[in-house]
Amino acid sequence: MPHNPLLRQYWQSRSHLAIVNDLLLYDERIVFPRTMHLEILDCIHQGHLGITKCRARAQMSVWWPGLSKGIEEMVTKCTTCAKERPQIKEPLMPASFPSRPWERLGMSLFQHFGNVYLLVIDYFSRWIEVKQLNEQTSHSGIAALKPIFAVHGIPNIVMSDNGPQFSAKTFQQFAAMYGFVHATSSPRYPQANGEAERAVRTAKALLKKNSDPYLALLTWCIDEDLDKVRTREDAYRSAQQMTFNKRHKAQELPTLQPGYLVWIRDQNHEGKGVEKSQSL
């Protein structure tokens, strides 16, 4: 076996190689030198065909070691293809269910009849706390959260949107002082804080339909056996995941690596992967 790593790749396919009329062939396909690979790949990708079609096209006429991988990289990094590529849904990945009450909270601000409210919901028990705020600021939100934490305890994680009240330095300092992790949903994907958004709809309905909304909230937040809550939640999430994946024909996507070029549809320009996100 040759010691040169470049020749070693050809050695592994030596039974398919032959010289005919001064041309190096792989069976009936022409073997092109490394200096011409990019040019040939451009020709193969004319028409902006997908990976499968480009590979089929290459198998009719050309070959070199690593051709299949080169085609995949060419198509994947093509800006034109990225723009027009169908948006494939990934399988639903439900957030992990908390192991106990008040471990993970969601919070959101909302307005109702000119008043501003802060809503906090426990992801385990679905217990809701609603506090009216004097103003829509970080200081006012913190002042409302402190008595809630004093009654129920400090959570491990608090989820919120990226509103200025929650992204302000003041709130980050509050989170550090009280020792909880503050996680925010993507500015362009508020559904990630969907639990709080659904609770806001519930709270608004109770505020609108009841003369004493706090008594209505107390009635709505009924204590349940924790094992029953966990069993019901696991069954619900499993059914939800199955329904979502079937409806959207979801499939696993290739892992996005740092440096990988992508097309950001809502901003209409290229982007590049920086690092893998950390899920909570």
GROMACS .gro file of N, CA and C in nm, residues 166-275:
model
  330
  166PHE      N    1  -3.734   4.250   3.145
  166PHE     CA    2  -3.667   4.129   3.189
  166PHE      C    3  -3.522   4.120   3.141
  167SER      N    4  -3.491   4.190   3.033
  167SER     CA    5  -3.355   4.184   2.981
  167SER      C    6  -3.266   4.294   3.040
  168ALA      N    7  -3.324   4.382   3.120
  168ALA     CA    8  -3.247   4.491   3.179
  168ALA      C    9  -3.144   4.439   3.279
  169LYS      N   10  -3.040   4.515   3.296
  169LYS     CA   11  -2.933   4.477   3.389
  169LYS      C   12  -2.985   4.464   3.531
  170THR      N   13  -3.083   4.547   3.566
  170THR     CA   14  -3.140   4.543   3.700
  170THR      C   15  -3.200   4.407   3.731
  171PHE      N   16  -3.271   4.351   3.633
  171PHE     CA   17  -3.333   4.221   3.655
  171PHE      C   18  -3.228   4.110   3.660
  172GLN      N   19  -3.123   4.122   3.581
  172GLN     CA   20  -3.016   4.023   3.584
  172GLN      C   21  -2.947   4.023   3.720
  173GLN      N   22  -2.930   4.140   3.776
  173GLN     CA   23  -2.869   4.150   3.909
  173GLN      C   24  -2.961   4.088   4.015
  174PHE      N   25  -3.091   4.108   3.999
  174PHE     CA   26  -3.189   4.049   4.090
  174PHE      C   27  -3.183   3.896   4.083
  175ALA      N   28  -3.173   3.842   3.962
  175ALA     CA   29  -3.164   3.696   3.945
  175ALA      C   30  -3.038   3.641   4.011
  176ALA      N   31  -2.927   3.713   3.994
  176ALA     CA   32  -2.801   3.668   4.054
  176ALA      C   33  -2.808   3.675   4.207
  177MET      N   34  -2.869   3.778   4.259
  177MET     CA   35  -2.877   3.794   4.405
  177MET      C   36  -2.965   3.687   4.468
  178TYR      N   37  -3.076   3.653   4.400
  178TYR     CA   38  -3.168   3.554   4.455
  178TYR      C   39  -3.132   3.411   4.416
  179GLY      N   40  -3.036   3.396   4.325
  179GLY     CA   41  -2.983   3.264   4.295
  179GLY      C   42  -3.069   3.177   4.205
  180PHE      N   43  -3.140   3.237   4.109
  180PHE     CA   44  -3.212   3.157   4.011
  180PHE      C   45  -3.161   3.189   3.871
  181VAL      N   46  -3.181   3.094   3.781
  181VAL     CA   47  -3.140   3.112   3.642
  181VAL      C   48  -3.254   3.179   3.566
  182HIS      N   49  -3.223   3.288   3.499
  182HIS     CA   50  -3.324   3.357   3.418
  182HIS      C   51  -3.300   3.322   3.271
  183ALA      N   52  -3.394   3.251   3.212
  183ALA     CA   53  -3.383   3.211   3.071
  183ALA      C   54  -3.489   3.285   2.991
  184THR      N   55  -3.450   3.336   2.876
  184THR     CA   56  -3.543   3.411   2.791
  184THR      C   57  -3.569   3.335   2.662
  185SER      N   58  -3.689   3.349   2.610
  185SER     CA   59  -3.721   3.290   2.481
  185SER      C   60  -3.662   3.375   2.370
  186SER      N   61  -3.651   3.315   2.252
  186SER     CA   62  -3.596   3.388   2.138
  186SER      C   63  -3.687   3.505   2.103
  187PRO      N   64  -3.629   3.622   2.069
  187PRO     CA   65  -3.713   3.736   2.030
  187PRO      C   66  -3.804   3.706   1.912
  188ARG      N   67  -3.762   3.613   1.826
  188ARG     CA   68  -3.840   3.580   1.707
  188ARG      C   69  -3.916   3.449   1.722
  189TYR      N   70  -3.914   3.394   1.844
  189TYR     CA   71  -3.989   3.271   1.866
  189TYR      C   72  -4.049   3.273   2.006
  190PRO      N   73  -4.148   3.362   2.028
  190PRO     CA   74  -4.207   3.375   2.162
  190PRO      C   75  -4.282   3.250   2.207
  191GLN      N   76  -4.312   3.157   2.113
  191GLN     CA   77  -4.383   3.034   2.151
  191GLN      C   78  -4.306   2.954   2.254
  192ALA      N   79  -4.173   2.980   2.263
  192ALA     CA   80  -4.093   2.906   2.360
  192ALA      C   81  -4.138   2.935   2.503
  193ASN      N   82  -4.205   3.048   2.523
  193ASN     CA   83  -4.260   3.082   2.654
  193ASN      C   84  -4.411   3.061   2.652
  194GLY      N   85  -4.453   2.957   2.580
  194GLY     CA   86  -4.595   2.935   2.556
  194GLY      C   87  -4.676   2.908   2.681
  195GLU      N   88  -4.615   2.846   2.782
  195GLU     CA   89  -4.688   2.816   2.905
  195GLU      C   90  -4.738   2.944   2.970
  196ALA      N   91  -4.652   3.045   2.976
  196ALA     CA   92  -4.692   3.173   3.035
  196ALA      C   93  -4.795   3.244   2.947
  197GLU      N   94  -4.778   3.234   2.814
  197GLU     CA   95  -4.872   3.301   2.724
  197GLU      C   96  -5.012   3.240   2.736
  198ARG      N   97  -5.019   3.108   2.751
  198ARG     CA   98  -5.150   3.044   2.770
  198ARG      C   99  -5.211   3.086   2.904
  199ALA      N  100  -5.126   3.096   3.005
  199ALA     CA  101  -5.176   3.138   3.137
  199ALA      C  102  -5.228   3.281   3.133
  200VAL      N  103  -5.167   3.366   3.051
  200VAL     CA  104  -5.214   3.504   3.036
  200VAL      C  105  -5.357   3.505   2.982
  201ARG      N  106  -5.385   3.419   2.884
  201ARG     CA  107  -5.521   3.413   2.830
  201ARG      C  108  -5.620   3.370   2.938
  202THR      N  109  -5.579   3.273   3.019
  202THR     CA  110  -5.665   3.229   3.129
  202THR      C  111  -5.689   3.341   3.228
  203ALA      N  112  -5.583   3.411   3.265
  203ALA     CA  113  -5.595   3.519   3.363
  203ALA      C  114  -5.682   3.632   3.311
  204LYS      N  115  -5.667   3.667   3.184
  204LYS     CA  116  -5.749   3.773   3.126
  204LYS      C  117  -5.897   3.736   3.129
  205ALA      N  118  -5.926   3.609   3.099
  205ALA     CA  119  -6.065   3.565   3.101
  205ALA      C  120  -6.123   3.573   3.242
  206LEU      N  121  -6.043   3.534   3.342
  206LEU     CA  122  -6.090   3.540   3.480
  206LEU      C  123  -6.108   3.684   3.526
  207LEU      N  124  -6.017   3.772   3.486
  207LEU     CA  125  -6.030   3.913   3.522
  207LEU      C  126  -6.155   3.976   3.460
  208LYS      N  127  -6.187   3.930   3.342
  208LYS     CA  128  -6.300   3.989   3.269
  208LYS      C  129  -6.434   3.936   3.320
  209LYS      N  130  -6.438   3.809   3.359
  209LYS     CA  131  -6.567   3.746   3.389
  209LYS      C  132  -6.604   3.746   3.537
  210ASN      N  133  -6.510   3.783   3.625
  210ASN     CA  134  -6.537   3.772   3.767
  210ASN      C  135  -6.518   3.906   3.837
  211SER      N  136  -6.608   3.935   3.931
  211SER     CA  137  -6.595   4.058   4.010
  211SER      C  138  -6.477   4.049   4.105
  212ASP      N  139  -6.446   3.928   4.150
  212ASP     CA  140  -6.328   3.906   4.235
  212ASP      C  141  -6.237   3.806   4.163
  213PRO      N  142  -6.150   3.855   4.075
  213PRO     CA  143  -6.068   3.763   3.994
  213PRO      C  144  -5.972   3.679   4.077
  214TYR      N  145  -5.930   3.731   4.194
  214TYR     CA  146  -5.834   3.655   4.275
  214TYR      C  147  -5.901   3.532   4.337
  215LEU      N  148  -6.028   3.546   4.374
  215LEU     CA  149  -6.101   3.430   4.422
  215LEU      C  150  -6.120   3.329   4.309
  216ALA      N  151  -6.142   3.381   4.188
  216ALA     CA  152  -6.155   3.293   4.072
  216ALA      C  153  -6.024   3.219   4.045
  217LEU      N  154  -5.911   3.289   4.059
  217LEU     CA  155  -5.781   3.224   4.041
  217LEU      C  156  -5.760   3.114   4.144
  218LEU      N  157  -5.801   3.141   4.267
  218LEU     CA  158  -5.785   3.041   4.373
  218LEU      C  159  -5.869   2.917   4.341
  219THR      N  160  -5.988   2.939   4.287
  219THR     CA  161  -6.074   2.827   4.249
  219THR      C  162  -6.014   2.749   4.133
  220TRP      N  163  -5.952   2.822   4.040
  220TRP     CA  164  -5.894   2.757   3.922
  220TRP      C  165  -5.771   2.675   3.959
  221CYS      N  166  -5.691   2.725   4.053
  221CYS     CA  167  -5.568   2.656   4.094
  221CYS      C  168  -5.600   2.556   4.205
  222ILE      N  169  -5.647   2.441   4.167
  222ILE     CA  170  -5.685   2.338   4.264
  222ILE      C  171  -5.566   2.248   4.291
  223ASP      N  172  -5.541   2.222   4.418
  223ASP     CA  173  -5.432   2.130   4.454
  223ASP      C  174  -5.464   1.989   4.405
  224GLU      N  175  -5.364   1.922   4.350
  224GLU     CA  176  -5.381   1.785   4.302
  224GLU      C  177  -5.270   1.698   4.357
  225ASP      N  178  -5.294   1.568   4.354
  225ASP     CA  179  -5.190   1.473   4.391
  225ASP      C  180  -5.075   1.485   4.290
  226LEU      N  181  -4.952   1.503   4.340
  226LEU     CA  182  -4.839   1.531   4.252
  226LEU      C  183  -4.809   1.414   4.158
  227ASP      N  184  -4.828   1.292   4.205
  227ASP     CA  185  -4.804   1.176   4.118
  227ASP      C  186  -4.903   1.174   4.002
  228LYS      N  187  -5.028   1.212   4.030
  228LYS     CA  188  -5.128   1.218   3.924
  228LYS      C  189  -5.093   1.327   3.823
  229VAL      N  190  -5.044   1.439   3.874
  229VAL     CA  191  -5.004   1.549   3.786
  229VAL      C  192  -4.893   1.503   3.691
  230ARG      N  193  -4.793   1.434   3.747
  230ARG     CA  194  -4.680   1.390   3.666
  230ARG      C  195  -4.723   1.286   3.562
  231THR      N  196  -4.807   1.191   3.604
  231THR     CA  197  -4.853   1.087   3.511
  231THR      C  198  -4.935   1.148   3.398
  232ARG      N  199  -5.026   1.239   3.434
  232ARG     CA  200  -5.109   1.303   3.332
  232ARG      C  201  -5.025   1.385   3.236
  233GLU      N  202  -4.927   1.456   3.290
  233GLU     CA  203  -4.843   1.542   3.208
  233GLU      C  204  -4.757   1.460   3.111
  234ASP      N  205  -4.702   1.349   3.159
  234ASP     CA  206  -4.621   1.264   3.072
  234ASP      C  207  -4.704   1.208   2.957
  235ALA      N  208  -4.826   1.164   2.988
  235ALA     CA  209  -4.914   1.110   2.884
  235ALA      C  210  -4.952   1.218   2.783
  236TYR      N  211  -4.980   1.338   2.833
  236TYR     CA  212  -5.018   1.449   2.745
  236TYR      C  213  -4.903   1.487   2.652
  237ARG      N  214  -4.783   1.497   2.708
  237ARG     CA  215  -4.667   1.536   2.627
  237ARG      C  216  -4.635   1.431   2.521
  238SER      N  217  -4.648   1.305   2.557
  238SER     CA  218  -4.622   1.198   2.462
  238SER      C  219  -4.721   1.203   2.346
  239ALA      N  220  -4.849   1.222   2.378
  239ALA     CA  221  -4.951   1.231   2.273
  239ALA      C  222  -4.931   1.355   2.187
  240GLN      N  223  -4.895   1.465   2.250
  240GLN     CA  224  -4.872   1.590   2.177
  240GLN      C  225  -4.755   1.576   2.081
  241GLN      N  226  -4.649   1.512   2.127
  241GLN     CA  227  -4.531   1.492   2.042
  241GLN      C  228  -4.564   1.404   1.922
  242MET      N  229  -4.639   1.297   1.945
  242MET     CA  230  -4.676   1.206   1.837
  242MET      C  231  -4.764   1.277   1.734
  243THR      N  232  -4.861   1.355   1.781
  243THR     CA  233  -4.951   1.426   1.691
  243THR      C  234  -4.876   1.530   1.608
  244PHE      N  235  -4.788   1.606   1.673
  244PHE     CA  236  -4.711   1.709   1.603
  244PHE      C  237  -4.624   1.648   1.495
  245ASN      N  238  -4.550   1.544   1.530
  245ASN     CA  239  -4.458   1.483   1.434
  245ASN      C  240  -4.532   1.423   1.314
  246LYS      N  241  -4.649   1.366   1.340
  246LYS     CA  242  -4.727   1.306   1.231
  246LYS      C  243  -4.787   1.414   1.142
  247ARG      N  244  -4.840   1.519   1.202
  247ARG     CA  245  -4.906   1.625   1.125
  247ARG      C  246  -4.807   1.699   1.036
  248HIS      N  247  -4.688   1.726   1.089
  248HIS     CA  248  -4.590   1.806   1.015
  248HIS      C  249  -4.486   1.720   0.942
  249LYS      N  250  -4.504   1.588   0.946
  249LYS     CA  251  -4.407   1.498   0.882
  249LYS      C  252  -4.265   1.534   0.926
  250ALA      N  253  -4.251   1.550   1.055
  250ALA     CA  254  -4.123   1.594   1.110
  250ALA      C  255  -4.016   1.488   1.091
  251GLN      N  256  -3.894   1.534   1.073
  251GLN     CA  257  -3.782   1.442   1.059
  251GLN      C  258  -3.657   1.506   1.119
  252GLU      N  259  -3.567   1.421   1.161
  252GLU     CA  260  -3.443   1.469   1.221
  252GLU      C  261  -3.361   1.546   1.117
  253LEU      N  262  -3.307   1.660   1.157
  253LEU     CA  263  -3.223   1.740   1.069
  253LEU      C  264  -3.077   1.721   1.106
  254PRO      N  265  -2.986   1.744   1.011
  254PRO     CA  266  -2.844   1.734   1.044
  254PRO      C  267  -2.807   1.832   1.155
  255THR      N  268  -2.715   1.791   1.237
  255THR     CA  269  -2.671   1.877   1.347
  255THR      C  270  -2.604   2.002   1.293
  256LEU      N  271  -2.647   2.117   1.341
  256LEU     CA  272  -2.590   2.245   1.297
  256LEU      C  273  -2.458   2.267   1.370
  257GLN      N  274  -2.350   2.270   1.295
  257GLN     CA  275  -2.218   2.285   1.354
  257GLN      C  276  -2.174   2.431   1.353
  258PRO      N  277  -2.088   2.471   1.447
  258PRO     CA  278  -2.033   2.608   1.444
  258PRO      C  279  -1.965   2.636   1.310
  259GLY      N  280  -1.993   2.752   1.255
  259GLY     CA  281  -1.938   2.789   1.125
  259GLY      C  282  -2.026   2.750   1.008
  260TYR      N  283  -2.132   2.674   1.034
  260TYR     CA  284  -2.221   2.627   0.929
  260TYR      C  285  -2.306   2.744   0.878
  261LEU      N  286  -2.310   2.762   0.747
  261LEU     CA  287  -2.387   2.872   0.687
  261LEU      C  288  -2.534   2.833   0.676
  262VAL      N  289  -2.622   2.924   0.713
  262VAL     CA  290  -2.766   2.902   0.702
  262VAL      C  291  -2.830   3.026   0.642
  263TRP      N  292  -2.952   3.010   0.595
  263TRP     CA  293  -3.028   3.123   0.543
  263TRP      C  294  -3.138   3.158   0.642
  264ILE      N  295  -3.135   3.281   0.694
  264ILE     CA  296  -3.234   3.326   0.792
  264ILE      C  297  -3.350   3.386   0.715
  265ARG      N  298  -3.461   3.313   0.710
  265ARG     CA  299  -3.570   3.350   0.621
  265ARG      C  300  -3.635   3.483   0.658
  266ASP      N  301  -3.663   3.502   0.787
  266ASP     CA  302  -3.737   3.624   0.823
  266ASP      C  303  -3.652   3.749   0.812
  267GLN      N  304  -3.518   3.733   0.807
  267GLN     CA  305  -3.430   3.849   0.791
  267GLN      C  306  -3.372   3.858   0.650
  268ASN      N  307  -3.394   3.752   0.571
  268ASN     CA  308  -3.355   3.750   0.430
  268ASN      C  309  -3.205   3.774   0.410
  269HIS      N  310  -3.124   3.706   0.490
  269HIS     CA  311  -2.980   3.712   0.468
  269HIS      C  312  -2.914   3.589   0.532
  270GLU      N  313  -2.786   3.572   0.499
  270GLU     CA  314  -2.712   3.457   0.549
  270GLU      C  315  -2.680   3.473   0.697
  271GLY      N  316  -2.663   3.360   0.762
  271GLY     CA  317  -2.616   3.359   0.900
  271GLY      C  318  -2.517   3.245   0.917
  272LYS      N  319  -2.450   3.246   1.028
  272LYS     CA  320  -2.349   3.143   1.054
  272LYS      C  321  -2.365   3.093   1.197
  273GLY      N  322  -2.360   2.961   1.212
  273GLY     CA  323  -2.367   2.903   1.345
  273GLY      C  324  -2.245   2.943   1.427
  274VAL      N  325  -2.269   2.983   1.551
  274VAL     CA  326  -2.159   3.028   1.638
  274VAL      C  327  -2.124   2.920   1.739
  275GLU      N  328  -2.224   2.875   1.814
  275GLU     CA  329  -2.201   2.771   1.912
  275GLU      C  330  -2.331   2.700   1.941
   0.00000   0.00000   0.00000
